[in-house]
Amino acid sequence: MKILGIESSCDETSVAVVENGFKVLSNVIFSQAAMHAKTGGVVPEVAAREHTEQILPVIQKALKDAKCKIENIDAIAVAYGPGLISSLLVGVTAANVMAMVHNKPLIGVRHILGHVYAPFLEVKSAPQFPILTLSVSGGHNELYLLRGHFEYSILGETVDDAAGEAFDKVARMLGLPYPGGPVIEALAKKGNPEAHPFPKARFDDPERLDFSFSGLKTALQYFLEKRAKSRKKVTPKEKADIAASFQHAVTEALTENLMEALKRNKDVKEVHLTGGVSANMYLRGVLEKKLKMFQKETGRKFTFRVPAKLSYCTDNGAMIAGAAFFQHKSDPKKYREWKFVDAVAEFDM
Ligand code: KG4
Ligand code: ZN
């Protein structure tokens, strides 16, 4: 089954063709990041206009790269939220029109579940359930326990900022461009991760494995304000130390919860790290080390996966087409009848 997946929830216009949830035939991504770097973040109206300009050429290129004609496509999938409503509307409208004109089933996919299915793309052997998935992005941050396709519980989520959002805000505070994640990662390579022991968030309910990054951001803000008052300029070395210490604090918060979830769920067969922040090599390295140590100490066996390519970490059409396949397989009737109005009713504002 070949599915054409459309993603337009934030600042990437992306369309892909994926066969049976795993095989990526094409994945075209038009990123607006350079444009939003000028304004230090995504301006929704600018993003929507850009999606409108790019959506048709990106669809055409995705079909061409996949060596497909629209007749060879079995279904159209689209991310319907959460995200920026004006951006989502472009993808959802395009998908709806294509489905109607070409008489194809239309499958609406929750953007966040698209990220959960990114590590399934291009795998050699099908992932085995139960899977513990840490999804870390700019707009969301959750820890899932998946017992089967679309059968999951959320063990923890962010109570304020998502980790990627914190990367973007801290980058802005340091005078670095948007998106903050990759620039902080590059700067952190020259810094000491233990230079600043930033505070850890505390929670009332020990059962939940939630995340919070606003305290970390505020601590950093106070530190920079104090420096500004003392009229002592932050040196390049200090900037690198701040970047490294911040990245380290985020990594510890994310990996500690994941390790705790792993201890509590003894039957987990796979651990997945996904979302835009999963492109971060420091986070990947620390997590991999902790998982290896845990396997050695407990004798437990599980597979660790990240998306097969960096382009499947950040927003992309392939993850939407991939998730759509398993969603459709798990309940074909429901997803065949999904309509444009369902998307509009379910938009997360
Ligand atoms: O998944 P994504 O493309 O969009 C959302 O669904 O939000 O994630 C974008 C986020 C941005 O906040 C960006 O700064 C972050 O992912 N990101 C990174 C890295 N690459 C992207 N964060 C840390 N390290 C990276 N290398
Ligand atoms: Zn995303």
Coordinates of C-alpha atoms and ligand atoms in Angstrom, one line a residue:
M1 CA 0.0 0.0 0.0
K2 CA 1.5 3.3 -1.1
I3 CA 0.6 6.3 1.0
L4 CA 1.3 10.0 0.1
G5 CA 1.9 11.8 3.4
I6 CA 1.6 15.6 3.9
E7 CA 3.1 17.6 6.8
S8 CA 2.6 21.3 7.2
S9 CA 2.1 21.8 11.0
C10 CA 4.9 24.4 11.6
D11 CA 7.6 25.6 9.3
E12 CA 8.4 22.6 7.1
T13 CA 6.4 21.9 4.0
S14 CA 7.0 18.2 3.5
V15 CA 5.5 15.4 1.3
A16 CA 6.5 11.8 1.1
V17 CA 5.5 8.5 -0.5
V18 CA 5.9 5.5 1.8
E19 CA 5.1 1.9 1.1
N20 CA 3.6 -0.3 3.8
G21 CA 4.7 1.9 6.7
F22 CA 8.5 1.2 6.3
K23 CA 9.8 1.8 2.8
V24 CA 10.4 5.5 2.0
L25 CA 10.1 6.0 -1.8
S26 CA 10.5 9.8 -1.5
N27 CA 10.6 12.4 1.3
V28 CA 10.7 16.0 0.1
I29 CA 11.2 18.7 2.8
F30 CA 11.1 22.4 2.1
S31 CA 12.3 24.1 5.4
Q32 CA 11.5 27.7 6.1
A33 CA 14.1 27.8 9.0
A34 CA 16.4 30.3 7.2
M35 CA 13.4 32.7 6.8
H36 CA 12.4 32.5 10.4
A37 CA 16.0 32.9 11.6
K38 CA 15.7 36.5 10.7
T39 CA 12.8 37.0 13.1
G40 CA 14.2 34.7 15.8
G41 CA 11.2 32.4 15.6
V42 CA 8.2 31.3 13.5
V43 CA 5.8 34.0 12.4
P44 CA 2.6 32.1 11.7
E45 CA 1.4 34.3 8.9
V46 CA 4.7 34.1 7.1
A47 CA 4.8 30.3 7.6
A48 CA 1.3 29.9 6.1
R49 CA 2.1 32.0 3.0
E50 CA 5.2 30.0 2.4
H51 CA 3.3 26.7 2.8
T52 CA 0.8 27.9 0.2
E53 CA 3.6 28.7 -2.3
Q54 CA 5.5 25.4 -1.7
I55 CA 2.8 22.8 -1.2
L56 CA 2.1 22.0 -4.9
P57 CA 5.7 21.9 -6.1
V58 CA 6.6 19.7 -3.1
I59 CA 3.7 17.3 -3.8
Q60 CA 4.9 17.1 -7.5
K61 CA 8.5 16.5 -6.5
A62 CA 7.5 13.8 -4.0
L63 CA 5.6 11.9 -6.7
K64 CA 8.4 12.3 -9.2
D65 CA 11.1 11.2 -6.8
A66 CA 9.0 8.1 -5.9
K67 CA 8.6 7.4 -9.6
C68 CA 4.9 7.4 -9.1
K69 CA 1.8 8.9 -10.6
I70 CA -1.1 9.8 -8.5
E71 CA -3.0 6.7 -9.9
N72 CA -0.4 4.5 -8.1
I73 CA -1.1 6.1 -4.7
D74 CA -3.5 4.1 -2.5
A75 CA -4.3 6.8 0.1
I76 CA -3.5 10.4 1.1
A77 CA -2.5 11.1 4.7
V78 CA -2.2 14.4 6.4
A79 CA -1.1 15.8 9.8
Y80 CA -4.1 17.6 11.2
G81 CA -2.6 18.9 14.5
P82 CA -1.4 20.0 16.9
G83 CA 0.4 22.9 15.3
L84 CA -0.2 26.3 13.8
I85 CA -3.7 26.4 12.5
S86 CA -2.9 28.6 9.5
S87 CA -0.1 26.2 8.5
L88 CA -2.1 23.1 9.1
L89 CA -4.9 24.4 7.0
V90 CA -2.7 24.5 3.9
G91 CA -1.7 20.8 4.2
V92 CA -5.2 19.6 5.2
T93 CA -6.9 21.5 2.4
A94 CA -4.4 20.2 -0.2
A95 CA -4.8 16.6 1.1
N96 CA -8.6 16.9 1.1
V97 CA -8.7 18.2 -2.5
M98 CA -6.4 15.5 -3.8
A99 CA -8.4 12.8 -2.1
M100 CA -11.6 14.1 -3.5
V101 CA -10.5 14.8 -7.0
H102 CA -8.6 11.4 -7.3
N103 CA -11.1 9.5 -5.3
K104 CA -8.6 8.2 -2.7
P105 CA -9.1 7.5 1.0
L106 CA -8.0 10.4 3.3
I107 CA -6.2 9.5 6.5
G108 CA -5.8 12.2 9.2
V109 CA -2.8 11.6 11.5
R110 CA -2.0 13.3 14.8
H111 CA 1.4 15.0 14.2
I112 CA 2.8 13.6 17.5
L113 CA 2.0 10.1 16.5
G114 CA 3.8 10.7 13.3
H115 CA 7.0 11.3 15.3
V116 CA 6.3 8.0 17.2
Y117 CA 6.4 6.1 13.9
A118 CA 9.5 7.9 12.5
P119 CA 11.8 5.1 14.0
F120 CA 9.8 2.5 12.0
L121 CA 10.9 4.0 8.7
E122 CA 13.5 2.0 6.7
V123 CA 14.0 -0.6 9.5
K124 CA 15.4 -4.1 8.4
S125 CA 13.2 -6.0 10.9
A126 CA 9.8 -4.8 12.2
P127 CA 10.0 -3.2 15.7
Q128 CA 8.7 -5.4 18.5
F129 CA 6.2 -4.3 21.1
P130 CA 6.2 -3.2 24.0
I131 CA 8.1 -0.1 22.9
L132 CA 9.1 2.7 25.2
T133 CA 9.2 5.9 23.1
L134 CA 10.6 9.3 24.1
S135 CA 9.3 11.9 21.6
V136 CA 11.1 15.2 22.0
S137 CA 10.2 18.1 19.8
G138 CA 9.8 21.9 19.7
G139 CA 6.1 21.8 20.4
H140 CA 5.7 18.6 22.5
N141 CA 7.6 16.2 24.7
E142 CA 6.1 12.8 25.8
L143 CA 7.1 9.4 27.0
Y144 CA 4.9 6.6 25.6
L145 CA 4.5 3.0 26.4
L146 CA 3.3 1.3 23.2
R147 CA 1.8 -2.2 23.6
G148 CA 0.7 -2.4 20.0
H149 CA -0.1 -0.2 17.0
F150 CA -2.1 2.8 18.3
E151 CA -2.4 1.1 21.7
Y152 CA -0.5 3.3 24.1
S153 CA -0.3 5.1 27.4
I154 CA 1.5 8.3 28.1
L155 CA 3.8 7.8 31.1
G156 CA 4.9 11.5 31.2
E157 CA 4.8 14.7 29.3
T158 CA 6.0 18.3 29.7
V159 CA 4.1 20.4 32.1
D160 CA 5.4 23.7 30.5
D161 CA 7.9 24.1 27.7
A162 CA 9.0 21.2 25.4
A163 CA 12.7 20.5 25.3
G164 CA 13.1 21.8 21.8
E165 CA 11.2 25.0 22.7
A166 CA 13.7 25.4 25.6
F167 CA 16.6 25.0 23.1
D168 CA 15.1 27.7 20.9
K169 CA 14.4 30.1 23.8
V170 CA 17.8 29.7 25.3
A171 CA 19.5 30.2 21.9
R172 CA 17.6 33.5 21.6
M173 CA 18.7 34.6 25.0
L174 CA 22.3 33.9 24.0
G175 CA 21.8 35.9 20.7
L176 CA 21.9 32.7 18.6
P177 CA 19.6 32.1 15.5
Y178 CA 16.5 30.0 15.2
P179 CA 16.2 27.0 15.4
G180 CA 18.2 26.8 18.6
G181 CA 18.9 23.1 18.9
P182 CA 21.5 22.6 16.2
V183 CA 23.4 25.9 17.1
I184 CA 23.5 25.1 20.8
E185 CA 24.7 21.6 20.0
A186 CA 27.5 23.0 17.9
L187 CA 28.5 25.6 20.5
A188 CA 28.3 23.1 23.3
K189 CA 31.1 21.0 21.8
K190 CA 33.5 23.8 22.9
G191 CA 32.1 24.1 26.4
N192 CA 32.1 22.3 29.7
P193 CA 28.8 20.5 30.5
E194 CA 29.6 20.7 34.2
A195 CA 30.4 24.5 34.3
H196 CA 26.9 25.5 35.6
P197 CA 24.9 23.0 37.6
F198 CA 21.4 24.2 36.5
P199 CA 18.4 23.2 38.7
K200 CA 16.4 20.0 38.3
A201 CA 12.6 20.2 38.2
R202 CA 10.7 18.5 41.1
F203 CA 7.2 17.0 40.8
D204 CA 4.5 16.2 43.4
D205 CA 3.3 12.9 41.8
P206 CA 6.2 10.4 41.8
E207 CA 4.2 8.0 39.6
R208 CA 4.2 10.3 36.7
L209 CA 7.4 10.8 34.7
D210 CA 6.7 14.4 33.6
F211 CA 9.2 17.0 32.3
S212 CA 9.6 20.7 33.0
F213 CA 12.1 23.0 31.4
S214 CA 10.8 26.5 32.3
G215 CA 12.8 26.6 35.6
L216 CA 16.0 25.8 33.7
K217 CA 15.2 28.6 31.3
T218 CA 14.5 31.0 34.1
A219 CA 17.7 30.1 35.9
L220 CA 19.6 30.9 32.8
Q221 CA 17.8 34.1 32.3
Y222 CA 18.7 35.3 35.8
F223 CA 22.3 34.3 35.3
L224 CA 22.5 36.4 32.1
E225 CA 20.6 39.4 33.6
K226 CA 23.0 39.4 36.6
R227 CA 25.9 39.4 34.1
A228 CA 24.3 42.3 32.2
K229 CA 23.9 44.3 35.4
S230 CA 27.6 43.8 36.4
R231 CA 28.5 45.1 32.9
K232 CA 30.8 42.1 32.4
K233 CA 30.4 40.8 28.8
V234 CA 29.8 37.0 28.5
T235 CA 32.9 35.7 26.8
P236 CA 32.8 33.2 23.9
K237 CA 34.1 30.5 26.3
E238 CA 31.4 31.3 28.9
K239 CA 28.7 31.2 26.2
A240 CA 30.0 27.7 25.2
D241 CA 29.9 26.6 28.8
I242 CA 26.3 27.8 29.2
A243 CA 25.3 26.0 26.0
A244 CA 27.0 22.8 27.2
S245 CA 25.6 23.0 30.7
F246 CA 22.1 23.7 29.4
Q247 CA 22.3 20.8 26.9
H248 CA 23.5 18.5 29.7
A249 CA 20.7 19.5 32.1
V250 CA 18.1 18.8 29.4
T251 CA 19.7 15.5 28.6
E252 CA 19.8 14.4 32.2
A253 CA 16.1 15.3 32.7
L254 CA 15.0 13.4 29.6
T255 CA 17.2 10.3 30.1
E256 CA 16.5 10.0 33.9
N257 CA 12.7 9.6 33.2
L258 CA 13.3 7.2 30.4
M259 CA 15.5 5.0 32.5
E260 CA 13.0 5.1 35.3
A261 CA 10.2 4.0 32.8
L262 CA 12.5 1.2 31.7
K263 CA 13.0 0.0 35.3
R264 CA 9.2 0.0 35.9
N265 CA 8.3 -1.8 32.6
K266 CA 10.3 -5.0 32.6
D267 CA 8.8 -6.4 29.4
V268 CA 10.0 -3.6 27.1
K269 CA 11.5 -5.0 23.9
E270 CA 12.6 -1.7 22.3
V271 CA 13.5 1.9 23.3
H272 CA 12.9 4.6 20.7
L273 CA 14.1 8.2 20.7
T274 CA 12.4 10.5 18.2
G275 CA 11.3 14.1 17.4
G276 CA 13.4 17.1 16.4
V277 CA 15.6 17.0 19.5
S278 CA 16.5 13.3 18.8
A279 CA 18.9 14.7 16.2
N280 CA 21.1 15.8 19.1
M281 CA 24.2 13.6 19.2
Y282 CA 25.0 14.5 22.8
L283 CA 21.6 13.3 23.9
R284 CA 21.9 10.1 21.8
G285 CA 25.4 9.4 23.2
V286 CA 24.4 9.8 26.8
L287 CA 21.2 7.7 26.4
E288 CA 23.1 5.0 24.6
K289 CA 25.7 4.8 27.3
K290 CA 23.0 4.6 30.1
L291 CA 21.1 1.9 28.2
K292 CA 24.3 -0.2 27.7
M293 CA 25.2 0.1 31.3
F294 CA 21.6 -0.9 32.3
Q295 CA 21.7 -3.9 30.0
K296 CA 25.0 -5.0 31.6
E297 CA 23.7 -4.6 35.1
T298 CA 20.3 -6.2 34.7
G299 CA 21.0 -8.7 31.9
R300 CA 17.9 -7.3 30.1
K301 CA 17.8 -7.3 26.3
F302 CA 16.1 -4.6 24.2
T303 CA 16.8 -2.8 20.9
F304 CA 17.5 0.9 20.8
R305 CA 16.4 2.9 17.8
V306 CA 16.5 6.5 16.6
P307 CA 15.1 7.5 13.2
A308 CA 17.2 6.0 10.4
K309 CA 18.0 9.5 9.0
L310 CA 18.3 12.9 10.6
S311 CA 15.6 14.1 8.2
Y312 CA 13.1 11.7 9.9
C313 CA 13.8 13.4 13.3
T314 CA 12.4 16.8 12.5
D315 CA 9.0 17.3 10.9
N316 CA 8.6 15.3 7.7
G317 CA 6.0 13.8 5.4
A318 CA 7.4 10.2 5.7
M319 CA 6.5 9.9 9.3
I320 CA 3.0 10.9 8.6
A321 CA 2.6 8.5 5.7
G322 CA 4.2 5.7 7.9
A323 CA 1.9 6.3 10.8
A324 CA -1.1 6.5 8.5
F325 CA -0.4 3.0 7.2
F326 CA -0.5 1.4 10.7
Q327 CA -3.4 3.6 11.7
H328 CA -5.4 2.5 8.6
K329 CA -4.4 -1.1 9.2
S330 CA -5.6 -1.0 12.9
D331 CA -9.0 0.4 12.0
P332 CA -9.6 0.8 8.2
K333 CA -13.2 1.8 8.4
K334 CA -12.7 4.7 10.8
Y335 CA -9.8 6.1 8.9
R336 CA -11.5 5.7 5.4
E337 CA -14.3 7.8 6.6
W338 CA -12.1 10.6 8.0
K339 CA -13.1 13.9 6.6
F340 CA -11.9 17.5 6.3
V341 CA -14.5 18.6 8.8
D342 CA -13.0 16.1 11.3
A343 CA -9.7 17.8 11.0
V344 CA -11.2 21.3 11.5
A345 CA -13.1 20.0 14.6
E346 CA -10.0 18.5 16.1
F347 CA -7.5 21.3 15.4
D348 CA -5.5 22.1 18.5
M349 CA -5.5 25.9 18.7
Ligands
KG4_1 O1 9.9 17.8 15.6 P1 10.2 19.2 15.2 O2 10.8 19.4 13.8 O3 9.0 20.1 15.3 C1 8.0 20.0 16.3 O4 7.2 19.1 16.2 O5 8.1 20.8 17.2 O6 11.3 19.7 16.3 C2 11.8 21.0 16.1 C3 12.7 21.3 17.4 C4 13.2 22.7 17.4 O7 12.9 23.2 18.7 C5 14.7 22.5 17.3 O8 15.5 23.5 18.0 C6 14.9 21.1 17.8 O9 13.8 20.4 17.4 N1 16.2 20.5 17.3 C7 17.2 20.2 18.1 C8 18.2 19.7 17.2 N2 17.7 19.8 15.9 C9 16.5 20.3 16.0 N3 17.4 20.2 19.4 C10 18.6 19.8 19.9 N4 19.6 19.4 19.1 C11 19.5 19.3 17.8 N5 20.5 18.9 17.0
ZN2 ZN 7.0 17.7 15.1

